[in-house]
XYZ file of C-alpha atoms in Angstrom:
549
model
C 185.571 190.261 4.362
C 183.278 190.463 0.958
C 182.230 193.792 -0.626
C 179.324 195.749 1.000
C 176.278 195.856 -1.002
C 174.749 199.209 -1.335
C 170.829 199.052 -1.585
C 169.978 199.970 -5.067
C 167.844 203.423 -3.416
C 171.196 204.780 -1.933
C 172.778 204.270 -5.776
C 170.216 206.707 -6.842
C 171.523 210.280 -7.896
C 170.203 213.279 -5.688
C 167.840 214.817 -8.174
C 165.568 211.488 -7.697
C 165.858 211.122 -3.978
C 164.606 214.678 -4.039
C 161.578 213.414 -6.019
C 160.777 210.437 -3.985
C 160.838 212.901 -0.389
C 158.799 215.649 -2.541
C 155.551 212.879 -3.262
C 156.284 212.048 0.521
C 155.696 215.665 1.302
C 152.527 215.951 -1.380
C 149.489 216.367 0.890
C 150.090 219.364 2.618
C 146.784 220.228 3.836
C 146.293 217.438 6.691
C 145.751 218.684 10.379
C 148.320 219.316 12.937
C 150.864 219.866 10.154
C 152.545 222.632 12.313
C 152.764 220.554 15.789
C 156.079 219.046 17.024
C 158.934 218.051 14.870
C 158.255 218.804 10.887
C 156.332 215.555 9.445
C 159.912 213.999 7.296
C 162.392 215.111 9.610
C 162.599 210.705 9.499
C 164.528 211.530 6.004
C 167.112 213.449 7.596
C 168.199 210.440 9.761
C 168.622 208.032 7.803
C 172.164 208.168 6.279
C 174.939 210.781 5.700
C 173.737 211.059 1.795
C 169.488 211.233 2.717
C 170.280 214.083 5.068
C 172.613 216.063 2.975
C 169.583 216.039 0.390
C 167.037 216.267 2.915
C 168.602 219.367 4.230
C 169.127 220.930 0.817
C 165.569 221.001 0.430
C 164.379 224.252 1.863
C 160.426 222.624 1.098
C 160.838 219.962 3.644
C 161.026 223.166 6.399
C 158.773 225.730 5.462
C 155.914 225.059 7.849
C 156.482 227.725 11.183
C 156.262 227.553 13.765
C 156.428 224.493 15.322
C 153.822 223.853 18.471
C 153.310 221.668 20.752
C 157.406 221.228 21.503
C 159.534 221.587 24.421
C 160.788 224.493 23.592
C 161.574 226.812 20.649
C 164.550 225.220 18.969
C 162.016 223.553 16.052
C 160.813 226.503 14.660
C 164.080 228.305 14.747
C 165.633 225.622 13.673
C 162.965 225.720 10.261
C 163.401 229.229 10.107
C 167.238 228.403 9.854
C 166.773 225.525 6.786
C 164.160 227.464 4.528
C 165.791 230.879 4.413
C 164.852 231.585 1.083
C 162.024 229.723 0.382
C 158.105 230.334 0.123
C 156.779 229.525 3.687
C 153.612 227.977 5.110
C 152.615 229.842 8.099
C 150.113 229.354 10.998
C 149.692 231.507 13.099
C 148.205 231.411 16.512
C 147.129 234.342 18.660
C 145.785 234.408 22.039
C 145.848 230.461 22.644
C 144.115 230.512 26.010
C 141.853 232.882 28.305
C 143.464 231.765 31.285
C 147.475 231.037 30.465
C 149.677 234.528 30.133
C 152.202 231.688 30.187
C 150.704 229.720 27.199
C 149.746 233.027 25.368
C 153.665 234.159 25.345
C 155.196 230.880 24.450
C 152.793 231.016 21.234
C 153.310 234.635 20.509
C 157.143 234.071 21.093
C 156.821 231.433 18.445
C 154.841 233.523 15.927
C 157.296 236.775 16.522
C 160.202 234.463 14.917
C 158.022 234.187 11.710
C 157.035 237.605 11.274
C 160.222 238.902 9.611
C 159.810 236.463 7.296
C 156.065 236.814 6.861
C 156.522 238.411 3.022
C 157.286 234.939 2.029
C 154.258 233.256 2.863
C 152.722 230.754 0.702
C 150.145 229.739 3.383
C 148.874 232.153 5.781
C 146.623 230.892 8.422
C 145.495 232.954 11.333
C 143.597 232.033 14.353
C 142.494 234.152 17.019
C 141.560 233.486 20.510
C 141.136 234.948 23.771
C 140.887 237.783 22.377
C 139.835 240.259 25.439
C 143.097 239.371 26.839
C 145.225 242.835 27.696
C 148.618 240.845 25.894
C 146.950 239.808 23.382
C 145.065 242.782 22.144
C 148.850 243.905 22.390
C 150.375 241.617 20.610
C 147.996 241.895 17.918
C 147.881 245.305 17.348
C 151.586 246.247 17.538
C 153.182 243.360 15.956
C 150.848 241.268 13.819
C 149.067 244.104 12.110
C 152.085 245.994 11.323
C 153.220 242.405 9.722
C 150.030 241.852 7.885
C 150.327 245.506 6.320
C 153.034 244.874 4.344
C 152.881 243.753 0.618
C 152.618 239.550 0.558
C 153.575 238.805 -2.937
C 153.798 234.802 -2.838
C 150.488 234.353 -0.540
C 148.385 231.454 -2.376
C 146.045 230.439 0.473
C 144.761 232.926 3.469
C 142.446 231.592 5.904
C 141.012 234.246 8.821
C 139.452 232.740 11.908
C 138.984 234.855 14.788
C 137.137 233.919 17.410
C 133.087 233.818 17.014
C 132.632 235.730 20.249
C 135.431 238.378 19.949
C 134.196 242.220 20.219
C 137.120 243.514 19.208
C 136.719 245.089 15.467
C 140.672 245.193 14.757
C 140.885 240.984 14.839
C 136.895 240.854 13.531
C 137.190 243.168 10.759
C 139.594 242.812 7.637
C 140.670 246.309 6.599
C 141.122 247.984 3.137
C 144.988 248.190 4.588
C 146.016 244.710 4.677
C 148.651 243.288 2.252
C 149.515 247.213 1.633
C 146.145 247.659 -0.232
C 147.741 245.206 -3.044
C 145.993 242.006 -4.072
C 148.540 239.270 -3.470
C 148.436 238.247 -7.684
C 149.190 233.997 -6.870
C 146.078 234.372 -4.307
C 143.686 231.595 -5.434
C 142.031 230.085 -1.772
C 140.218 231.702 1.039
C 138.819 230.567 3.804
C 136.996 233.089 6.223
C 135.381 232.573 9.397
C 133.780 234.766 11.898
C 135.086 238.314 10.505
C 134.201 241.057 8.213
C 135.960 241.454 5.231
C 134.175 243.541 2.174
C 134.573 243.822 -1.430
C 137.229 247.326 -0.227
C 139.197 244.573 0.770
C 142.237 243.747 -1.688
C 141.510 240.142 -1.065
C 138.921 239.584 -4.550
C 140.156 239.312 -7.655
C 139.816 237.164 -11.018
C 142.653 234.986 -9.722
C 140.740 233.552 -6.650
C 139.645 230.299 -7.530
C 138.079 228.801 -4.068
C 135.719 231.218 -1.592
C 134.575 229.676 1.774
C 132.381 232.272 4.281
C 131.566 230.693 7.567
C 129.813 233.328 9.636
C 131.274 235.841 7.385
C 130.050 238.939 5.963
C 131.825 239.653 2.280
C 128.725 242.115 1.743
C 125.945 244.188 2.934
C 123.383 243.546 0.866
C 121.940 241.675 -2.527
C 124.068 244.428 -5.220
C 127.106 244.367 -3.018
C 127.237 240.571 -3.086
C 126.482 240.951 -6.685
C 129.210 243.492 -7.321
C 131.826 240.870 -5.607
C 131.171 238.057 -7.355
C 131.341 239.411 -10.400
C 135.100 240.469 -9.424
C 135.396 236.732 -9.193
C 134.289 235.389 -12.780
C 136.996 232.052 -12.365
C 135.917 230.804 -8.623
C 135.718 227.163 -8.690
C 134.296 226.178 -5.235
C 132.262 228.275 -2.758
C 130.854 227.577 0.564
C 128.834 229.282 2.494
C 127.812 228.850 6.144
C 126.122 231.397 8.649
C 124.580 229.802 12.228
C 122.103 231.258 14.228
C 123.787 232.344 17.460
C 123.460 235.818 18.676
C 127.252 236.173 17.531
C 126.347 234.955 13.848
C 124.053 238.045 14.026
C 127.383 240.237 13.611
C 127.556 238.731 9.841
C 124.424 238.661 8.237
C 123.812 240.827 5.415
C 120.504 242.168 3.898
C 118.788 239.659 1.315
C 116.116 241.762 0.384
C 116.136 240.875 -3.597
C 117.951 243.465 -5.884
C 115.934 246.096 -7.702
C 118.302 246.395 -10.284
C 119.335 242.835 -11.338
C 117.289 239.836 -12.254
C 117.868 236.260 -10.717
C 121.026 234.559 -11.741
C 122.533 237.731 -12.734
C 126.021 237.131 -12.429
C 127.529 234.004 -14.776
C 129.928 232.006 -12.823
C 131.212 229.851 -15.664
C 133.980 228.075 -14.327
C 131.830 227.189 -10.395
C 131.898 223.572 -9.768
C 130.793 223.653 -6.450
C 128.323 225.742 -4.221
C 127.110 224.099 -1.071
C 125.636 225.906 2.149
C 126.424 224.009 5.029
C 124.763 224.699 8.317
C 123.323 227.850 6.636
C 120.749 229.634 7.834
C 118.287 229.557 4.815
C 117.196 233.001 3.455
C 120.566 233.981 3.380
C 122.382 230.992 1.621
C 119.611 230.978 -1.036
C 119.421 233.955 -1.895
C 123.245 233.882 -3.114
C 121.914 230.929 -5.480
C 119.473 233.336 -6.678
C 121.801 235.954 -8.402
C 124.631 233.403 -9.728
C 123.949 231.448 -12.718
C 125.949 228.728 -12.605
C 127.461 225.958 -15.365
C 125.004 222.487 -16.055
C 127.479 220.154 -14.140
C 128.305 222.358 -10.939
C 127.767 220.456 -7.490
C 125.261 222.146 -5.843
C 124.468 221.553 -2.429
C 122.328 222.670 0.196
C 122.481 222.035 4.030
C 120.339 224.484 6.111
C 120.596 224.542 10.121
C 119.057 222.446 12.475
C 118.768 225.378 14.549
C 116.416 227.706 12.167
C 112.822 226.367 12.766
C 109.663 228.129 11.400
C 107.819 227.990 15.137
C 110.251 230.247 16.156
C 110.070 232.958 13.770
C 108.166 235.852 13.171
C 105.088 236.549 11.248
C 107.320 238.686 8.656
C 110.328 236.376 9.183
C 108.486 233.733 7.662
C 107.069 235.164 5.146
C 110.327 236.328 4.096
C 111.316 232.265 4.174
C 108.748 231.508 1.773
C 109.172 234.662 -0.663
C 112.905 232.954 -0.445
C 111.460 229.827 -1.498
C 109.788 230.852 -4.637
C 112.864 232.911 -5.672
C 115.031 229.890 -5.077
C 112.704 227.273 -6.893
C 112.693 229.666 -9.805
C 116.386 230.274 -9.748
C 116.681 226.431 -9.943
C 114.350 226.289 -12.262
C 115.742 228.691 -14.915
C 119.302 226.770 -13.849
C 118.006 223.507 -14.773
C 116.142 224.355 -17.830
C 119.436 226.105 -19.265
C 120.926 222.866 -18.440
C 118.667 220.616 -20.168
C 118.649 223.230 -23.235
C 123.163 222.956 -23.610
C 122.327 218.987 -23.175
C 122.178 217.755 -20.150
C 119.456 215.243 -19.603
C 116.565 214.800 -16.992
C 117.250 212.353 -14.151
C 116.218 209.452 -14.277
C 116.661 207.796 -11.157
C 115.799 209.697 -8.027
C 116.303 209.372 -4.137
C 113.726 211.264 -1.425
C 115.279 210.869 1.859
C 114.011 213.201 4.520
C 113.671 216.097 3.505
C 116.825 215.700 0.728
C 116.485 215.015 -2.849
C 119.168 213.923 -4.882
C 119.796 212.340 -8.368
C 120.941 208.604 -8.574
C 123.979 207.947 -11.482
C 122.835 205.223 -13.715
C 124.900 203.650 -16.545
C 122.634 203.979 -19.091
C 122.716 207.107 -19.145
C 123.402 208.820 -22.518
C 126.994 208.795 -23.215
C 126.404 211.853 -25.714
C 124.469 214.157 -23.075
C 126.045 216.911 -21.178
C 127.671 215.563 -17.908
C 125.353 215.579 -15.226
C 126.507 217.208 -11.613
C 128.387 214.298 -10.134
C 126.920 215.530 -6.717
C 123.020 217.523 -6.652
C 121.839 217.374 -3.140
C 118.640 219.892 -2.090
C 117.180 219.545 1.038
C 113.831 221.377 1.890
C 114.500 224.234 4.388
C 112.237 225.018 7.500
C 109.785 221.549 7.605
C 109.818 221.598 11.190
C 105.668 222.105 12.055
C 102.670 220.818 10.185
C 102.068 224.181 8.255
C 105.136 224.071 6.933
C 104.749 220.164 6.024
C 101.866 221.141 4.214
C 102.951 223.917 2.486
C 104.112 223.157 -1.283
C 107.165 225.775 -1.418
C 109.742 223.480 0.113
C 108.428 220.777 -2.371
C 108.495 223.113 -5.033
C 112.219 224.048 -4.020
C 113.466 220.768 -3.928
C 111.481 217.174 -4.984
C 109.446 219.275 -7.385
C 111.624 220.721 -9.570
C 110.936 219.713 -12.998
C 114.361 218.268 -13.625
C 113.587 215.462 -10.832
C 109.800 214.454 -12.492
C 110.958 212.718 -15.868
C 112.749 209.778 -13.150
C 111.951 206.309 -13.944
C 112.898 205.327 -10.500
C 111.921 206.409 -7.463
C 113.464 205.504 -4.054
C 111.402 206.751 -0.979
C 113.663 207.245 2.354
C 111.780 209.364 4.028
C 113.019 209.525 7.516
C 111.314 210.939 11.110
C 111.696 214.739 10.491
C 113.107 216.204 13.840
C 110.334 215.784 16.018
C 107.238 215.483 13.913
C 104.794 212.615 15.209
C 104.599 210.025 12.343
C 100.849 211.481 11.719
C 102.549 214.157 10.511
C 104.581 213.555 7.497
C 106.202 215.847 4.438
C 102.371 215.840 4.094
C 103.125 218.157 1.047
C 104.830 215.643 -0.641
C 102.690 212.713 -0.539
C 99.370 214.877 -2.208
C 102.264 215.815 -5.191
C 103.921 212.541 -5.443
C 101.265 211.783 -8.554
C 103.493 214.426 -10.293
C 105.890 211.489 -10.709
C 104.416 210.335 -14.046
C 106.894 208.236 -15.335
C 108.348 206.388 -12.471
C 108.425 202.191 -13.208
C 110.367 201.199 -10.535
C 109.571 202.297 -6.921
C 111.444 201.305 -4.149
C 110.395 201.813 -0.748
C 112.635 201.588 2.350
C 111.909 201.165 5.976
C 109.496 202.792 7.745
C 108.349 204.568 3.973
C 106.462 200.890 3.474
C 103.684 202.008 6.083
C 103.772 205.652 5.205
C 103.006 204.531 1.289
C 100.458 202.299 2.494
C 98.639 205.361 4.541
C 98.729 207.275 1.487
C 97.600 204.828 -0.532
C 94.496 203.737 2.095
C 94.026 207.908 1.763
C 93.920 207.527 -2.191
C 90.730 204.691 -1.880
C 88.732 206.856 0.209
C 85.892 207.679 -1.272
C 86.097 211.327 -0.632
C 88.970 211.425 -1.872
C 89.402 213.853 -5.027
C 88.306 212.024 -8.230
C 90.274 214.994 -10.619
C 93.499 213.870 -8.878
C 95.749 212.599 -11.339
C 96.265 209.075 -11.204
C 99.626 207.602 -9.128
C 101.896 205.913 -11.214
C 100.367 205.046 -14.271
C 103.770 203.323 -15.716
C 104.600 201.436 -12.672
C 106.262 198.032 -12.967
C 108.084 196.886 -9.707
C 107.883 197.717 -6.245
C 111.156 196.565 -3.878
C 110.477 196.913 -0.125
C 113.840 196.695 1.727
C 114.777 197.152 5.644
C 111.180 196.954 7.189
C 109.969 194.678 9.782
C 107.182 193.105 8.584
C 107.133 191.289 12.231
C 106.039 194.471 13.930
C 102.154 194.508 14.744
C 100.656 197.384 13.593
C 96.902 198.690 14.280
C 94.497 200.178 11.708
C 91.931 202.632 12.226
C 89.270 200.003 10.539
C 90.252 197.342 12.898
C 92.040 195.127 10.373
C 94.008 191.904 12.123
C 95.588 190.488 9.064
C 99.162 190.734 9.142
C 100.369 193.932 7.624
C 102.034 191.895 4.838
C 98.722 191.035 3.663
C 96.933 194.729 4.405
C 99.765 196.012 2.336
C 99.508 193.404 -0.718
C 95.598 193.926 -0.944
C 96.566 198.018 -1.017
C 98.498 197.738 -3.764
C 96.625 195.026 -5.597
C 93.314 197.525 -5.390
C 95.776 200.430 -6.487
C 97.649 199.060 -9.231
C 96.985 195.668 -9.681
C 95.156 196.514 -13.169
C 97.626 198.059 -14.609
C 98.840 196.344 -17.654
C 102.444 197.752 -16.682
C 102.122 196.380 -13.263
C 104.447 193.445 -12.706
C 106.100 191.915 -9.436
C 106.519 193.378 -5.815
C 109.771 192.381 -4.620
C 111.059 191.719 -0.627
C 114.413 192.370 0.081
C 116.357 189.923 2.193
C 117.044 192.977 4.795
C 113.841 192.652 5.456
C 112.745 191.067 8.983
C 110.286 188.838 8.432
C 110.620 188.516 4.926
C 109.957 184.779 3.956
C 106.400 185.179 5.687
C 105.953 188.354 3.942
C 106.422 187.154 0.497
C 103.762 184.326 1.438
C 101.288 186.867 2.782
C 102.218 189.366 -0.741
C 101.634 186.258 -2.481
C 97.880 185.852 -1.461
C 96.732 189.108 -2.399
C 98.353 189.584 -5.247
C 99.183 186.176 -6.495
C 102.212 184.237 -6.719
C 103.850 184.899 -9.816
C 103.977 189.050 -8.742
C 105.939 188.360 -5.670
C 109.245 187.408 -5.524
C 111.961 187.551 -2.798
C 115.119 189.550 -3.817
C 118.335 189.160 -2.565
C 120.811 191.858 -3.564
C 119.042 194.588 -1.499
């Protein structure tokens, strides 16, 4: 019989092979990381040497319990290999409304981790079911007691209770937890449908990431003030609040501050704010009071569910006092920008109601770095007053920053329900403020909304003192329209739209010396005829058919 030939991994010495199964074990943040058997147990089973190392490393069995097993032996069998370890915990209380049998077996699983609960790492907490007699119980007499005690290693606390729950000692964070002492390696928070105020020892310099979904931190404009500036070094903040009657529980009061101007509080180390599903007067207004650095992320996602019809007279008022306060905010944010370096855009995209910046390579190497991510999106367009109100322009595709772009993509999409008649009318009467633009690009259905507004621009009754619409312009691109679709004009027009379009924008900007070629994307239907029907009106060496978009 020859020699056996050991594969060259087994020849490695311990030390690596507990490298190798740590970069297995990297991402610890993906979902169901607590459910069944722990994630590399695989390493353990693989040969005598693999499992003595796998075994020796307390990391690989630090997430309790285990759920969604037969029976208990997984988590006490973790709680028997990481004895001295930090520990990622997840807890789960009150797992069902209708399953005392369901809502033991979890709470059975959690009491094994709460000796241990000093240790944690990772402490995440969700709460269910909470009008449940056992698990009111269990909450009160074994978790609390557990949560009151000092948590020296904690690095990432997330609090969910349940939306709908009533009952203040799960909804509302207390002064008391962690002993009243600030666990000093806490750096990530996520909270979600509770109360938890700046009393809280939960704040400090150290945390580094903030997300609030339905989640009130503060009362009002100076206590959200006063919090963050007890969090100078946060790096990412979210902020969500719905519209349900239960959301109610969390709002705050936005009235603006008497005692501190807009952008009050320097966050010099933010690199991302975003609202997301926020209802709008309350995620703006924290924009208002935090002045944040030239290249944060900024984001903003309001609710479908917030819709100016449905609000009172004072409500919306209060919206569009919002507005102004928010446009200047941005304002004053951008212009600080631009003054430290950071250049204008010069490529913009209007798509819906959401403006955002397009990255360009020729872009000046030497300038401040521009937010790799700028997304605004107009709040409350939802009925013709508000489409024709200027504040949500003002907040968003207005902003000074966006009007120095060369190019301008257009893709304006059906806003909720609004009949096509009734556009971001707003937007179209301010578009002229777009000066500089040379390259316009129009996609789908904008091509017959530009058109309108361009028929609109050769009425004769039309203002005269109206600025002219892009003097500069060069090129047009129309891409994803169907130019087969017939479409009927008011003056009873038959030509094919192609044509009706082409003489449009031959009348409009045909003469100006700038004016070159209108170009038809291949993702356009219809597009060979179109380019022959562009070609008549505006003749044939302005047309050309382009095939990269």
């Amino acid at each position: 019989m020859g020699p056996v030939l050991v594969p060259p991994v087994h020849r490695l010495p311990p030390e690596i092979l507990r490298d190798i199964f740590r970069l297995l074990d990297v991402d610890r943040s993906y979902a169901f990381r607590h459910h069944g058997a722990p994630p590399l147990t695989y390493l353990s089973h693989v040969c005598r040497k693999w499992r003595h190392v796998a075994l020796d490393m307390q990391e690989l069995w630090n997430s309790w319990p285990r759920y969604r097993t037969a029976d208990e032996n997984w988590t006490l069998l973790c709680c028997s290999r990481a004895r001295t370890t930090p520990l990622d915990l997840e807890w789960t209380v009150g797992a069902s409304y209708r399953s005392d049998e369901l809502n033991n077996r979890c709470h059975s699983l959690v009491r094994h981790t709460l000796p241990h609960a000093s240790r944690a790492r990772t402490l995440v907490i969700n709460i269910d079911a909470d009008f449940v007699p056992s698990v009111a119980a269990f909450w009160r007499d074994e978790v609390l007691p557990v949560l009151s005690m000092h948590f020296p290693l904690l690095e990432d606390f997330s609090y969910m209770p349940n939306i709908e729950t009533s009952n203040d000692e799960m909804r509302i964070i207390t002064p008391s937890i962690f002993s009243g002492v600030y666990p000093p390696h806490l750096r990530k928070m996520f909270l979600s449908s509770c109360e938890a105020l700046q009393t809280c020892p939960i704040y400090s310099a150290n945390l580094q990431h903030l997300h609030l979904y339905s989640a009130r931190a503060w009362t009002d404009v100076d206590g959200m003030i006063r919090l963050f500036q007890s969090i100078p070094n946060l790096e990412t903040f979210e902020y969500s609040l719905g519209t349900t009657e239960f959301d109610d529980d969390y709002v705050y009061d936005p009235t603006p501050s008497l005692h501190h101007p807009l952008r009050a509080v320097a966050m010099n180390r933010l690199k991302s704010f975003k609202t997301i599903q926020s209802r709008f007067v309350h995620g703006i207004t924290i924009l208002c009071y935090l002045a944040l650095p030239p290249d944060a992320n900024i984001s903003f996602w309001w609710t479908d569910n917030e819709e100016a019809e449905e609000m009172e007279a004072h409500e919306l008022t209060q919206a569009i006092e919002h507005m102004r306060l928010g446009s200047e905010a941005l304002n004053q944010h951008f212009v600080s920008a631009v003054f430290t370096g950071m250049q204008p855009f010069r490529a913009v995209e209007i798509a819906g109601t959401c403006v955002r910046p397009l990255h360009v390579e020729e872009e000046s190497a030497d300038a401040t770095r521009a937010p790799p991510s700028l997304s605004l999106t107009a709040p409350l367009v939802d009925t013709r007053e508000m489409l024709l109100r200027a504040e949500p322009c003002l907040l968003t595709a207005l902003q000074p920053i966006f009007l120095q772009a060369t190019y301008l993509r257009l893709k304006l999409s059906d806003l909720h329900d609004i009949h096509d008649t009734e556009q971001w009318i707003a937007l179209w009467v301010n578009l002229y403020q777009y000066q500089k633009v040379t390259d316009l690009h129009l996609f789908g259905k904008n091509v017959v909304w530009f058109f309108d507004y361009l028929v609109v621009r050769l009425n004769p009754e039309f203002p005269a003192s109206t600025p002219a619409l892009f003097p500069l312009l060069e090129n047009i691109t129309v891409s994803d329209f169907d130019f087969t679709k017939a479409r009927r004009t008011r003056d009873g027009d038959e030509r094919p739209f192609g044509m009706r379009f082409g003489d449009v924008v031959n009348r409009i900007f045909g003469g100006l010396e700038s004016f070159g070629n209108v170009w038809v994307g291949h993702t356009c239907k219809g597009h060979g005829a179109a380019v022959e029907q562009l070609r008549m009106c505006l003749g044939d060496d302005r047309v050309e058919s382009d095939d990269e978009v």
